[in-house]
Amino acid sequence: MKKSLYLTSSGTLSRDQNTLLLELETGEKRYFPIEQIGDIHCFGEASLNKRLLEYLTQQGVPVHFYNYYEYYVGSYYPREHNSSGFLTLKQAEHYLDESKRLDLARRFVRGALQNLQQVLRYYAHREKPVHPMIEGIAQVEAQLDDAASVETLMQLEGQAREMYYSALDPVLQNPDFAFESRSRRPPANRLNALISFGNSLMYTLALSEIYRTHLDPRIGFLHATNYRRFSLNLDVAEVFKPVLVDRTVLTLVGLRQIQPEHFGEELGGVYLNDEGRKRFLQAWEERLQTTFQHRRLKRNVSYRTAVRLELFKIEKHLIGEKPYEPFRAYW
Amino acid sequence: MNPSDPITGTHIHYFLVCPRKCWLSLHRLEQETGSDLVELGKLTHERTFTRQQLREVDVDGFLRIDFTSEGIVHEVKHGQSEEHAHRMQLAYYLYQLRLRGVQTHGVLHYPNQRRKERVELTPELEAELQQVLQQVEALRQQPLPPQVPRPMRICRSCAYEEFCWSENEEVGQ
Ligand code: SF4
């Protein structure tokens, strides 16, 4: 199975025969066999040249860049190597046909809401006072069928997310990691910083997996397509954020693996420092490699694979074979 | 959907193994070759034949013949279970070559079983091939891929496995 390469320190990345060579500022050299690399995430300053980009294109390895504040900056997304004119037309058709687009958008939101409830149920079993929030989200879910526009669906999702976020303080009961309210740029406190970082990783994970399919990441359904930016990955991320990002954050804080000392304050915002980022990335990778039994494939699959399977389900929806049913977590 | 795409030897092979696989391939829905068996196939190739012999021959951009020597067409396979599909794939190459004025025969190699099989384009084999070609064309016109009710044995080693069986049914995640 291919792995993500997370570059947290600054250095130069180049091609050295048939391996990737990373030269750190300290002069230290590290080699990575390219066949094992699924994608590359650059957090520090990275220097690279065209020869490397050509190599990455040939090997089908996307690169994602983040700035100092761990925001997603952009990706080097090698030209599609796997495209199917047939599927691309179907994808565009589902975007242009309003009822088809609405149907798909609703499926993404339903999946997201069900997984939000599932995460809260997990904590409800651990005696956390989150029943009212679960019910609140269920009520929003009941309104999805009546939503007549993608905008309404987005609003409903926003409402559900708010109720969900109001459960975080009762779940964590940790004054060092009070949530208060959602703040993005800049994150106003530690918990918000963790969620923002995790969401960036989720968006790039979905993007990398889309690269392994025939889907065009520029054509999303819930998130409006605009031809300069990726949006399908945002749709898919909604379904998985509760299960992958939020659970990672809550576990890291709950087990006190992330502490106040792992953050710094800058430009009026709160950010993970080097050590904090490393801890998060390690927990994230562990989460992605966690496996569960897949009934149809009759083997254990990782959550990372689950994201790819989700994309295949979307492909089957687009070609008209089977309506898309989002991934549901069962613990 | 790509009505002008020519039928390849691989399509013939796929059709006889699993028509769904053939449909997906005809619609350019190929999956990454991450499958171990695909890798194994390559290894069988490389271990048995020298680089010199292993020059894949590309005829008109769509017939990819493993290699030729002394005017004979060779196809190397690692598993025996799809023998008839292999034979038909090779028959298709012979047929296409004949359309181009080349009369020859072929050899299927099963290096793992230390076995070879000579394949001639007999009238019987050609009639069968014509039927398959018609069926592949008809399959291409179908709006949906053929359904397979549940995973088959061969799905395990098929590059489409994750695509075909992505649904996790209900509970159990
Ligand atoms: S996974 Fe099974 S059903 Fe799907 S194409 Fe391959 S052999 Fe056919």
Short mmCIF file of C-alpha atoms and ligand atoms in Angstrom, two decimals:
data_model
loop_
_atom_site.label_atom_id
_atom_site.label_comp_id
_atom_site.label_asym_id
_atom_site.label_seq_id
_atom_site.Cartn_x
_atom_site.Cartn_y
_atom_site.Cartn_z
CA MET A 1 0.00 0.00 0.00
CA LYS A 2 1.23 3.47 -0.92
CA LYS A 3 2.03 5.96 1.78
CA SER A 4 1.87 9.68 2.18
CA LEU A 5 5.14 11.52 2.55
CA TYR A 6 4.83 14.40 5.00
CA LEU A 7 7.66 16.92 4.78
CA THR A 8 7.61 18.98 7.93
CA SER A 9 11.05 20.51 7.70
CA SER A 10 12.44 22.67 4.95
CA GLY A 11 14.64 21.26 2.24
CA THR A 12 15.18 20.46 -1.40
CA LEU A 13 13.33 17.66 -3.10
CA SER A 14 14.77 16.19 -6.27
CA ARG A 15 14.98 13.11 -8.41
CA ASP A 16 18.00 10.94 -7.83
CA GLN A 17 17.90 8.19 -10.44
CA ASN A 18 14.79 6.27 -9.49
CA THR A 19 14.26 7.57 -6.01
CA LEU A 20 13.14 10.78 -4.39
CA LEU A 21 15.91 12.61 -2.61
CA LEU A 22 15.22 15.02 0.20
CA GLU A 23 18.11 17.21 1.32
CA LEU A 24 17.40 18.98 4.55
CA GLU A 25 18.83 22.36 5.45
CA THR A 26 21.09 20.57 7.91
CA GLY A 27 22.70 18.74 4.99
CA GLU A 28 21.10 15.45 5.92
CA LYS A 29 20.00 13.36 2.94
CA ARG A 30 17.03 11.03 2.83
CA TYR A 31 15.93 8.75 0.02
CA PHE A 32 12.41 7.49 -0.64
CA PRO A 33 11.50 4.77 -3.16
CA ILE A 34 8.94 6.37 -5.45
CA GLU A 35 6.75 3.25 -5.85
CA GLN A 36 5.82 3.46 -2.21
CA ILE A 37 4.79 7.11 -2.28
CA GLY A 38 1.13 7.89 -2.94
CA ASP A 39 1.33 11.63 -2.44
CA ILE A 40 3.56 14.29 -0.91
CA HIS A 41 2.58 16.95 1.61
CA CYS A 42 4.90 19.94 2.02
CA PHE A 43 4.61 21.93 5.22
CA GLY A 44 8.04 23.54 5.36
CA GLU A 45 9.81 25.46 2.65
CA ALA A 46 10.35 23.10 -0.26
CA SER A 47 12.52 23.69 -3.28
CA LEU A 48 11.86 21.57 -6.32
CA ASN A 49 12.56 21.70 -10.02
CA LYS A 50 10.83 20.82 -13.25
CA ARG A 51 12.70 17.56 -13.60
CA LEU A 52 11.18 16.41 -10.34
CA LEU A 53 7.70 17.49 -11.41
CA GLU A 54 8.08 15.51 -14.63
CA TYR A 55 9.08 12.49 -12.61
CA LEU A 56 6.10 12.91 -10.30
CA THR A 57 3.79 13.23 -13.30
CA GLN A 58 5.18 10.07 -14.79
CA GLN A 59 4.71 8.25 -11.49
CA GLY A 60 1.30 9.83 -10.83
CA VAL A 61 2.19 11.39 -7.50
CA PRO A 62 0.34 14.61 -6.54
CA VAL A 63 1.98 17.14 -4.21
CA HIS A 64 0.06 19.28 -1.74
CA PHE A 65 1.41 22.51 -0.29
CA TYR A 66 0.52 24.15 3.00
CA ASN A 67 1.76 27.47 4.30
CA TYR A 68 3.30 28.18 7.66
CA TYR A 69 -0.10 28.41 9.28
CA GLU A 70 -1.02 24.97 8.01
CA TYR A 71 -3.53 26.28 5.58
CA TYR A 72 -3.85 24.48 2.33
CA VAL A 73 -2.22 26.54 -0.40
CA GLY A 74 -2.58 24.38 -3.49
CA SER A 75 -1.61 21.16 -5.20
CA TYR A 76 0.52 19.98 -8.03
CA TYR A 77 -1.99 17.68 -9.64
CA PRO A 78 -0.37 15.79 -12.54
CA ARG A 79 -2.52 15.73 -15.63
CA GLU A 80 -5.19 13.08 -15.49
CA HIS A 81 -3.66 9.78 -16.47
CA ASN A 82 -6.78 7.82 -16.02
CA SER A 83 -9.51 9.75 -17.72
CA SER A 84 -12.53 8.29 -19.38
CA GLY A 85 -14.39 10.59 -21.75
CA PHE A 86 -17.51 8.60 -20.98
CA LEU A 87 -17.31 9.24 -17.26
CA THR A 88 -16.33 12.88 -17.63
CA LEU A 89 -19.45 13.51 -19.72
CA LYS A 90 -21.58 11.77 -17.10
CA GLN A 91 -20.02 13.86 -14.36
CA ALA A 92 -20.71 17.08 -16.25
CA GLU A 93 -24.26 15.94 -16.97
CA HIS A 94 -24.90 15.41 -13.26
CA TYR A 95 -23.63 18.88 -12.58
CA LEU A 96 -25.65 20.59 -15.28
CA ASP A 97 -28.93 18.75 -14.69
CA GLU A 98 -30.33 20.49 -11.63
CA SER A 99 -32.32 17.57 -10.28
CA LYS A 100 -29.40 15.19 -10.69
CA ARG A 101 -27.07 17.64 -8.98
CA LEU A 102 -29.51 18.19 -6.12
CA ASP A 103 -29.92 14.46 -5.64
CA LEU A 104 -26.18 13.92 -5.34
CA ALA A 105 -25.66 16.96 -3.12
CA ARG A 106 -28.39 15.68 -0.81
CA ARG A 107 -26.67 12.32 -0.57
CA PHE A 108 -23.42 13.95 0.51
CA VAL A 109 -25.17 16.01 3.18
CA ARG A 110 -27.10 13.00 4.42
CA GLY A 111 -23.90 11.04 4.74
CA ALA A 112 -22.26 13.90 6.60
CA LEU A 113 -25.17 14.28 9.03
CA GLN A 114 -25.36 10.58 9.74
CA ASN A 115 -21.69 10.43 10.53
CA LEU A 116 -21.92 13.52 12.75
CA GLN A 117 -24.60 11.72 14.73
CA GLN A 118 -22.52 8.58 14.82
CA VAL A 119 -19.55 10.38 16.36
CA LEU A 120 -21.83 11.87 19.01
CA ARG A 121 -23.41 8.49 19.71
CA TYR A 122 -19.95 7.16 20.37
CA TYR A 123 -19.53 9.78 23.08
CA ALA A 124 -23.09 9.29 24.34
CA HIS A 125 -22.13 5.68 25.09
CA ARG A 126 -19.30 7.12 27.17
CA GLU A 127 -21.80 9.00 29.30
CA LYS A 128 -21.24 12.39 27.69
CA PRO A 129 -24.29 14.68 27.73
CA VAL A 130 -24.76 14.95 23.98
CA HIS A 131 -28.25 13.51 23.42
CA PRO A 132 -29.87 16.87 22.67
CA MET A 133 -27.34 17.51 19.91
CA ILE A 134 -27.90 14.09 18.36
CA GLU A 135 -31.63 14.78 18.29
CA GLY A 136 -31.09 18.24 16.86
CA ILE A 137 -29.05 16.87 13.99
CA ALA A 138 -31.64 14.14 13.37
CA GLN A 139 -34.26 16.87 13.03
CA VAL A 140 -32.16 18.69 10.48
CA GLU A 141 -31.68 15.43 8.63
CA ALA A 142 -35.45 15.04 8.41
CA GLN A 143 -35.61 18.31 6.48
CA LEU A 144 -33.15 17.25 3.78
CA ASP A 145 -35.79 15.71 1.54
CA ASP A 146 -37.67 18.99 1.31
CA ALA A 147 -34.63 21.05 0.42
CA ALA A 148 -35.24 22.38 -3.06
CA SER A 149 -31.83 23.85 -3.73
CA VAL A 150 -28.19 23.15 -3.12
CA GLU A 151 -28.00 26.40 -1.14
CA THR A 152 -30.67 25.17 1.26
CA LEU A 153 -28.76 21.93 1.68
CA MET A 154 -25.63 23.89 2.53
CA GLN A 155 -27.56 25.89 5.13
CA LEU A 156 -28.97 22.75 6.68
CA GLU A 157 -25.54 21.26 6.87
CA GLY A 158 -24.29 24.45 8.52
CA GLN A 159 -27.04 24.18 11.15
CA ALA A 160 -26.20 20.56 11.87
CA ARG A 161 -22.51 21.39 12.18
CA GLU A 162 -23.30 24.13 14.68
CA MET A 163 -25.26 21.74 16.87
CA TYR A 164 -22.45 19.25 16.60
CA TYR A 165 -19.85 21.81 17.59
CA SER A 166 -21.89 22.71 20.63
CA ALA A 167 -21.28 19.15 21.80
CA LEU A 168 -17.49 19.47 21.79
CA ASP A 169 -17.15 21.28 25.13
CA PRO A 170 -19.36 18.77 26.98
CA VAL A 171 -17.41 15.91 25.35
CA LEU A 172 -13.93 17.18 26.16
CA GLN A 173 -14.57 19.06 29.41
CA ASN A 174 -11.10 20.46 29.16
CA PRO A 175 -10.65 24.22 29.73
CA ASP A 176 -7.32 24.19 27.83
CA PHE A 177 -9.26 23.08 24.78
CA ALA A 178 -12.47 25.04 24.97
CA PHE A 179 -14.24 25.30 21.65
CA GLU A 180 -16.64 28.24 22.17
CA SER A 181 -17.41 28.75 18.49
CA ARG A 182 -16.00 27.90 15.10
CA SER A 183 -13.35 30.30 13.88
CA ARG A 184 -11.36 29.66 10.75
CA ARG A 185 -8.94 32.30 9.54
CA PRO A 186 -7.33 32.70 11.93
CA PRO A 187 -8.37 29.95 14.34
CA ALA A 188 -9.08 31.72 17.63
CA ASN A 189 -8.14 28.83 19.91
CA ARG A 190 -6.43 25.47 20.04
CA LEU A 191 -9.39 23.29 19.24
CA ASN A 192 -10.22 25.39 16.20
CA ALA A 193 -6.60 25.19 15.09
CA LEU A 194 -6.75 21.39 15.28
CA ILE A 195 -9.99 21.18 13.34
CA SER A 196 -8.72 23.51 10.62
CA PHE A 197 -5.53 21.53 10.24
CA GLY A 198 -7.40 18.23 10.11
CA ASN A 199 -9.84 19.56 7.53
CA SER A 200 -6.96 20.62 5.26
CA LEU A 201 -5.57 17.10 5.48
CA MET A 202 -8.98 15.63 4.70
CA TYR A 203 -9.37 17.79 1.58
CA THR A 204 -6.00 16.76 0.22
CA LEU A 205 -6.57 13.11 1.09
CA ALA A 206 -9.77 13.13 -0.95
CA LEU A 207 -7.98 14.94 -3.76
CA SER A 208 -5.17 12.39 -3.84
CA GLU A 209 -7.62 9.52 -3.94
CA ILE A 210 -9.66 11.20 -6.70
CA TYR A 211 -6.44 11.16 -8.67
CA ARG A 212 -6.55 7.36 -8.58
CA THR A 213 -9.99 7.31 -10.20
CA HIS A 214 -11.52 8.69 -13.38
CA LEU A 215 -13.30 11.55 -11.67
CA ASP A 216 -12.58 15.19 -12.38
CA PRO A 217 -11.88 16.94 -9.08
CA ARG A 218 -13.04 20.28 -10.49
CA ILE A 219 -16.65 19.20 -10.83
CA GLY A 220 -18.33 19.06 -7.42
CA PHE A 221 -22.03 18.86 -6.69
CA LEU A 222 -22.62 20.19 -3.21
CA HIS A 223 -19.72 22.60 -3.42
CA ALA A 224 -20.09 24.81 -6.44
CA THR A 225 -17.83 24.08 -9.31
CA ASN A 226 -15.60 26.87 -10.34
CA TYR A 227 -13.06 25.94 -12.86
CA ARG A 228 -10.03 27.19 -11.05
CA ARG A 229 -10.46 25.15 -7.92
CA PHE A 230 -11.09 21.64 -6.78
CA SER A 231 -14.53 20.99 -5.37
CA LEU A 232 -15.40 17.30 -5.66
CA ASN A 233 -12.90 16.59 -2.90
CA LEU A 234 -14.81 18.98 -0.62
CA ASP A 235 -18.02 17.02 -1.24
CA VAL A 236 -16.41 13.72 -0.38
CA ALA A 237 -14.63 15.23 2.62
CA GLU A 238 -17.98 16.17 4.21
CA VAL A 239 -18.85 12.50 4.55
CA PHE A 240 -15.53 11.56 6.16
CA LYS A 241 -14.66 14.63 8.26
CA PRO A 242 -16.61 13.47 11.33
CA VAL A 243 -15.12 9.99 11.23
CA LEU A 244 -11.55 10.89 10.35
CA VAL A 245 -10.80 14.49 11.34
CA ASP A 246 -13.04 14.99 14.35
CA ARG A 247 -12.29 11.63 15.88
CA THR A 248 -8.56 12.25 15.47
CA VAL A 249 -8.85 15.65 17.13
CA LEU A 250 -11.04 14.44 19.99
CA THR A 251 -8.81 11.44 20.64
CA LEU A 252 -5.61 13.47 20.62
CA VAL A 253 -7.04 15.96 23.09
CA GLY A 254 -8.89 13.37 25.15
CA LEU A 255 -5.77 11.26 25.64
CA ARG A 256 -3.74 14.43 26.26
CA GLN A 257 -1.35 13.57 23.46
CA ILE A 258 -1.65 17.15 22.37
CA GLN A 259 -1.04 19.74 25.04
CA PRO A 260 -1.15 23.55 25.21
CA GLU A 261 2.63 23.62 24.73
CA HIS A 262 2.16 22.30 21.19
CA PHE A 263 0.70 25.57 20.00
CA GLY A 264 1.93 29.04 19.29
CA GLU A 265 0.22 32.35 18.73
CA GLU A 266 0.83 34.44 15.69
CA LEU A 267 -0.95 37.16 13.75
CA GLY A 268 -3.85 37.00 16.15
CA GLY A 269 -4.38 33.28 15.59
CA VAL A 270 -3.46 30.02 17.26
CA TYR A 271 -1.39 27.46 15.37
CA LEU A 272 0.23 24.10 15.94
CA ASN A 273 3.98 24.29 16.41
CA ASP A 274 6.43 21.79 14.89
CA GLU A 275 6.00 19.19 17.60
CA GLY A 276 2.23 19.58 17.62
CA ARG A 277 2.07 19.20 13.88
CA LYS A 278 4.18 16.06 14.01
CA ARG A 279 1.95 14.52 16.63
CA PHE A 280 -1.14 15.35 14.63
CA LEU A 281 0.29 13.89 11.42
CA GLN A 282 1.24 10.71 13.18
CA ALA A 283 -2.23 10.27 14.66
CA TRP A 284 -3.76 11.12 11.28
CA GLU A 285 -1.73 8.49 9.46
CA GLU A 286 -2.62 5.92 12.11
CA ARG A 287 -6.28 6.77 11.71
CA LEU A 288 -6.07 6.35 7.94
CA GLN A 289 -4.43 2.98 8.31
CA THR A 290 -6.98 1.72 10.79
CA THR A 291 -8.90 -1.10 9.17
CA PHE A 292 -12.37 -2.53 9.32
CA GLN A 293 -13.97 -5.57 7.77
CA HIS A 294 -15.48 -4.94 4.36
CA ARG A 295 -18.32 -7.33 3.73
CA ARG A 296 -18.24 -7.32 -0.03
CA LEU A 297 -14.47 -7.42 -0.47
CA LYS A 298 -14.28 -9.96 2.37
CA ARG A 299 -11.13 -8.45 3.79
CA ASN A 300 -10.02 -5.66 6.02
CA VAL A 301 -9.75 -2.29 4.36
CA SER A 302 -8.24 0.89 5.73
CA TYR A 303 -10.08 4.18 6.04
CA ARG A 304 -7.87 5.51 3.27
CA THR A 305 -9.13 2.71 1.04
CA ALA A 306 -12.66 3.53 2.19
CA VAL A 307 -12.25 7.00 0.72
CA ARG A 308 -11.24 5.48 -2.61
CA LEU A 309 -14.14 3.00 -2.51
CA GLU A 310 -16.43 5.98 -1.92
CA LEU A 311 -15.20 7.50 -5.17
CA PHE A 312 -15.93 4.28 -7.02
CA LYS A 313 -19.45 4.36 -5.60
CA ILE A 314 -19.79 7.89 -6.94
CA GLU A 315 -18.57 6.71 -10.34
CA LYS A 316 -21.22 4.00 -10.33
CA HIS A 317 -23.86 6.58 -9.45
CA LEU A 318 -22.71 8.77 -12.34
CA ILE A 319 -22.81 6.02 -14.94
CA GLY A 320 -26.30 5.15 -13.68
CA GLU A 321 -25.46 1.78 -12.25
CA LYS A 322 -26.27 2.22 -8.60
CA PRO A 323 -27.46 5.19 -6.51
CA TYR A 324 -24.71 6.45 -4.24
CA GLU A 325 -25.07 5.53 -0.57
CA PRO A 326 -22.47 7.33 1.53
CA PHE A 327 -20.03 5.61 3.82
CA ARG A 328 -21.42 5.11 7.30
CA ALA A 329 -19.35 4.54 10.36
CA TYR A 330 -20.41 1.82 12.73
CA TRP A 331 -18.47 1.38 15.89
CA MET B 1 -19.04 5.72 -25.76
CA ASN B 2 -15.85 5.80 -27.75
CA PRO B 3 -17.44 4.10 -30.74
CA SER B 4 -14.35 4.44 -32.86
CA ASP B 5 -11.98 2.83 -30.38
CA PRO B 6 -10.80 -0.41 -31.93
CA ILE B 7 -11.34 -3.67 -30.11
CA THR B 8 -8.07 -4.87 -28.66
CA GLY B 9 -6.83 -8.33 -27.83
CA THR B 10 -7.30 -7.46 -24.19
CA HIS B 11 -10.99 -6.75 -24.81
CA ILE B 12 -11.39 -10.22 -26.31
CA HIS B 13 -9.63 -11.76 -23.37
CA TYR B 14 -11.72 -9.75 -20.87
CA PHE B 15 -14.97 -10.56 -22.64
CA LEU B 16 -14.41 -14.27 -22.24
CA VAL B 17 -13.37 -13.95 -18.62
CA CYS B 18 -15.99 -11.44 -17.46
CA PRO B 19 -18.14 -9.31 -19.79
CA ARG B 20 -18.41 -6.65 -17.10
CA LYS B 21 -14.66 -6.24 -17.17
CA CYS B 22 -14.85 -5.90 -20.94
CA TRP B 23 -17.55 -3.21 -20.75
CA LEU B 24 -15.59 -1.21 -18.18
CA SER B 25 -12.47 -1.41 -20.28
CA LEU B 26 -14.35 -0.42 -23.45
CA HIS B 27 -15.54 2.65 -21.57
CA ARG B 28 -12.03 3.49 -20.50
CA LEU B 29 -12.77 2.86 -16.87
CA GLU B 30 -9.52 1.01 -16.36
CA GLN B 31 -8.27 0.67 -12.83
CA GLU B 32 -4.75 1.20 -11.67
CA THR B 33 -2.63 -1.87 -12.03
CA GLY B 34 -2.03 -2.16 -8.33
CA SER B 35 -3.08 -5.79 -8.38
CA ASP B 36 -0.45 -8.27 -7.31
CA LEU B 37 -1.39 -10.60 -10.11
CA VAL B 38 -0.68 -8.01 -12.74
CA GLU B 39 2.72 -7.59 -11.16
CA LEU B 40 3.20 -11.34 -11.08
CA GLY B 41 2.41 -11.49 -14.77
CA LYS B 42 5.12 -8.95 -15.50
CA LEU B 43 7.61 -10.90 -13.43
CA THR B 44 6.84 -14.13 -15.26
CA HIS B 45 7.57 -12.24 -18.43
CA GLU B 46 10.82 -10.82 -17.34
CA ARG B 47 12.23 -13.92 -15.74
CA THR B 48 11.55 -16.17 -18.70
CA PHE B 49 12.60 -14.14 -21.65
CA THR B 50 15.57 -11.95 -22.33
CA ARG B 51 15.18 -8.23 -22.95
CA GLN B 52 15.96 -8.88 -26.58
CA GLN B 53 13.04 -11.23 -27.02
CA LEU B 54 10.69 -9.14 -25.00
CA ARG B 55 10.13 -6.33 -27.42
CA GLU B 56 6.43 -5.71 -27.40
CA VAL B 57 5.17 -5.21 -30.91
CA ASP B 58 2.60 -2.55 -31.52
CA VAL B 59 0.50 -2.96 -34.67
CA ASP B 60 -1.45 0.11 -35.76
CA GLY B 61 -1.50 1.38 -32.23
CA PHE B 62 -3.99 -1.11 -30.83
CA LEU B 63 -2.67 -4.63 -31.21
CA ARG B 64 -0.05 -5.14 -28.59
CA ILE B 65 1.62 -8.41 -29.25
CA ASP B 66 4.01 -9.69 -26.62
CA PHE B 67 6.73 -10.52 -29.07
CA THR B 68 7.35 -12.02 -32.44
CA SER B 69 10.17 -14.18 -33.67
CA GLU B 70 10.68 -15.66 -37.10
CA GLY B 71 7.27 -14.44 -38.11
CA ILE B 72 5.45 -16.21 -35.29
CA VAL B 73 3.27 -14.40 -32.76
CA HIS B 74 3.94 -15.16 -29.13
CA GLU B 75 1.79 -14.47 -26.09
CA VAL B 76 3.08 -15.12 -22.59
CA LYS B 77 0.64 -15.99 -19.81
CA HIS B 78 1.26 -16.94 -16.25
CA GLY B 79 -2.00 -18.63 -15.32
CA GLN B 80 -3.65 -21.53 -17.05
CA SER B 81 -7.17 -20.95 -15.82
CA GLU B 82 -8.12 -18.61 -18.63
CA GLU B 83 -6.68 -20.77 -21.37
CA HIS B 84 -9.51 -20.40 -23.82
CA ALA B 85 -9.60 -16.63 -23.43
CA HIS B 86 -5.86 -16.57 -24.11
CA ARG B 87 -6.32 -18.68 -27.23
CA MET B 88 -9.01 -16.35 -28.54
CA GLN B 89 -6.89 -13.30 -27.82
CA LEU B 90 -4.11 -14.78 -29.86
CA ALA B 91 -6.56 -15.84 -32.58
CA TYR B 92 -7.64 -12.23 -32.79
CA TYR B 93 -4.06 -11.09 -33.38
CA LEU B 94 -3.68 -13.69 -36.10
CA TYR B 95 -6.92 -12.55 -37.66
CA GLN B 96 -5.93 -8.88 -37.60
CA LEU B 97 -2.53 -9.72 -39.06
CA ARG B 98 -4.19 -11.68 -41.84
CA LEU B 99 -6.32 -8.61 -42.68
CA ARG B 100 -2.96 -6.91 -43.17
CA GLY B 101 -1.69 -9.64 -45.45
CA VAL B 102 0.35 -11.58 -42.91
CA GLN B 103 -0.34 -15.32 -42.66
CA THR B 104 1.18 -16.86 -39.58
CA HIS B 105 0.48 -18.87 -36.48
CA GLY B 106 1.07 -18.21 -32.83
CA VAL B 107 2.38 -19.78 -29.67
CA LEU B 108 0.99 -19.40 -26.17
CA HIS B 109 3.66 -19.67 -23.52
CA TYR B 110 2.96 -20.82 -19.98
CA PRO B 111 6.45 -20.63 -18.56
CA ASN B 112 5.27 -21.42 -15.03
CA GLN B 113 3.91 -24.75 -16.24
CA ARG B 114 6.78 -25.19 -18.71
CA ARG B 115 4.21 -25.54 -21.42
CA LYS B 116 3.58 -24.08 -24.87
CA GLU B 117 0.58 -24.30 -27.11
CA ARG B 118 0.49 -23.73 -30.84
CA VAL B 119 -2.51 -21.74 -32.05
CA GLU B 120 -3.70 -21.75 -35.67
CA LEU B 121 -6.47 -19.61 -37.02
CA THR B 122 -8.60 -22.57 -38.14
CA PRO B 123 -12.01 -21.93 -39.75
CA GLU B 124 -13.65 -23.12 -36.50
CA LEU B 125 -11.63 -20.79 -34.35
CA GLU B 126 -12.24 -17.93 -36.72
CA ALA B 127 -16.01 -18.53 -36.71
CA GLU B 128 -15.96 -18.46 -32.95
CA LEU B 129 -13.91 -15.30 -32.99
CA GLN B 130 -16.37 -13.59 -35.31
CA GLN B 131 -19.14 -14.39 -32.88
CA VAL B 132 -17.20 -12.98 -29.99
CA LEU B 133 -16.42 -9.83 -31.96
CA GLN B 134 -20.12 -9.29 -32.61
CA GLN B 135 -20.93 -9.83 -28.97
CA VAL B 136 -18.27 -7.36 -27.91
CA GLU B 137 -19.71 -4.74 -30.26
CA ALA B 138 -23.19 -5.37 -28.87
CA LEU B 139 -21.82 -5.12 -25.35
CA ARG B 140 -20.23 -1.76 -26.12
CA GLN B 141 -23.65 -0.40 -27.07
CA GLN B 142 -25.21 -1.33 -23.75
CA PRO B 143 -25.79 1.74 -21.58
CA LEU B 144 -24.85 -0.04 -18.36
CA PRO B 145 -22.15 -2.54 -17.46
CA PRO B 146 -23.41 -6.12 -17.08
CA GLN B 147 -24.28 -6.95 -13.50
CA VAL B 148 -22.49 -9.64 -11.58
CA PRO B 149 -24.61 -10.72 -8.61
CA ARG B 150 -21.82 -11.52 -6.21
CA PRO B 151 -18.04 -11.62 -6.22
CA MET B 152 -16.60 -14.48 -8.24
CA ARG B 153 -13.36 -16.31 -7.63
CA ILE B 154 -11.60 -14.38 -10.33
CA CYS B 155 -12.67 -11.04 -8.81
CA ARG B 156 -9.99 -11.58 -6.18
CA SER B 157 -7.25 -11.06 -8.70
CA CYS B 158 -9.05 -8.58 -10.94
CA ALA B 159 -7.93 -4.96 -11.09
CA TYR B 160 -11.61 -3.92 -11.00
CA GLU B 161 -12.29 -5.63 -7.70
CA GLU B 162 -12.41 -2.44 -5.64
CA PHE B 163 -14.59 -0.78 -8.23
CA CYS B 164 -17.10 -3.59 -8.61
CA TRP B 165 -17.41 -4.40 -4.92
CA SER B 166 -17.02 -0.98 -3.33
CA GLU B 167 -20.38 -1.11 -1.51
CA ASN B 168 -20.12 -2.43 1.98
CA GLU B 169 -23.78 -3.45 2.14
CA GLU B 170 -25.29 -2.56 5.48
CA VAL B 171 -23.75 -2.95 8.87
CA GLY B 172 -20.36 -4.10 9.92
CA GLN B 173 -18.10 -1.16 9.31
S1 SF4 C 1 -14.08 -7.67 -10.22
FE1 SF4 C 1 -15.17 -9.49 -10.86
S2 SF4 C 1 -17.09 -8.68 -11.66
FE2 SF4 C 1 -15.68 -6.98 -11.58
S3 SF4 C 1 -14.77 -6.90 -13.58
FE3 SF4 C 1 -13.40 -8.09 -12.32
S4 SF4 C 1 -14.05 -10.18 -12.63
FE4 SF4 C 1 -15.70 -8.91 -13.40
#
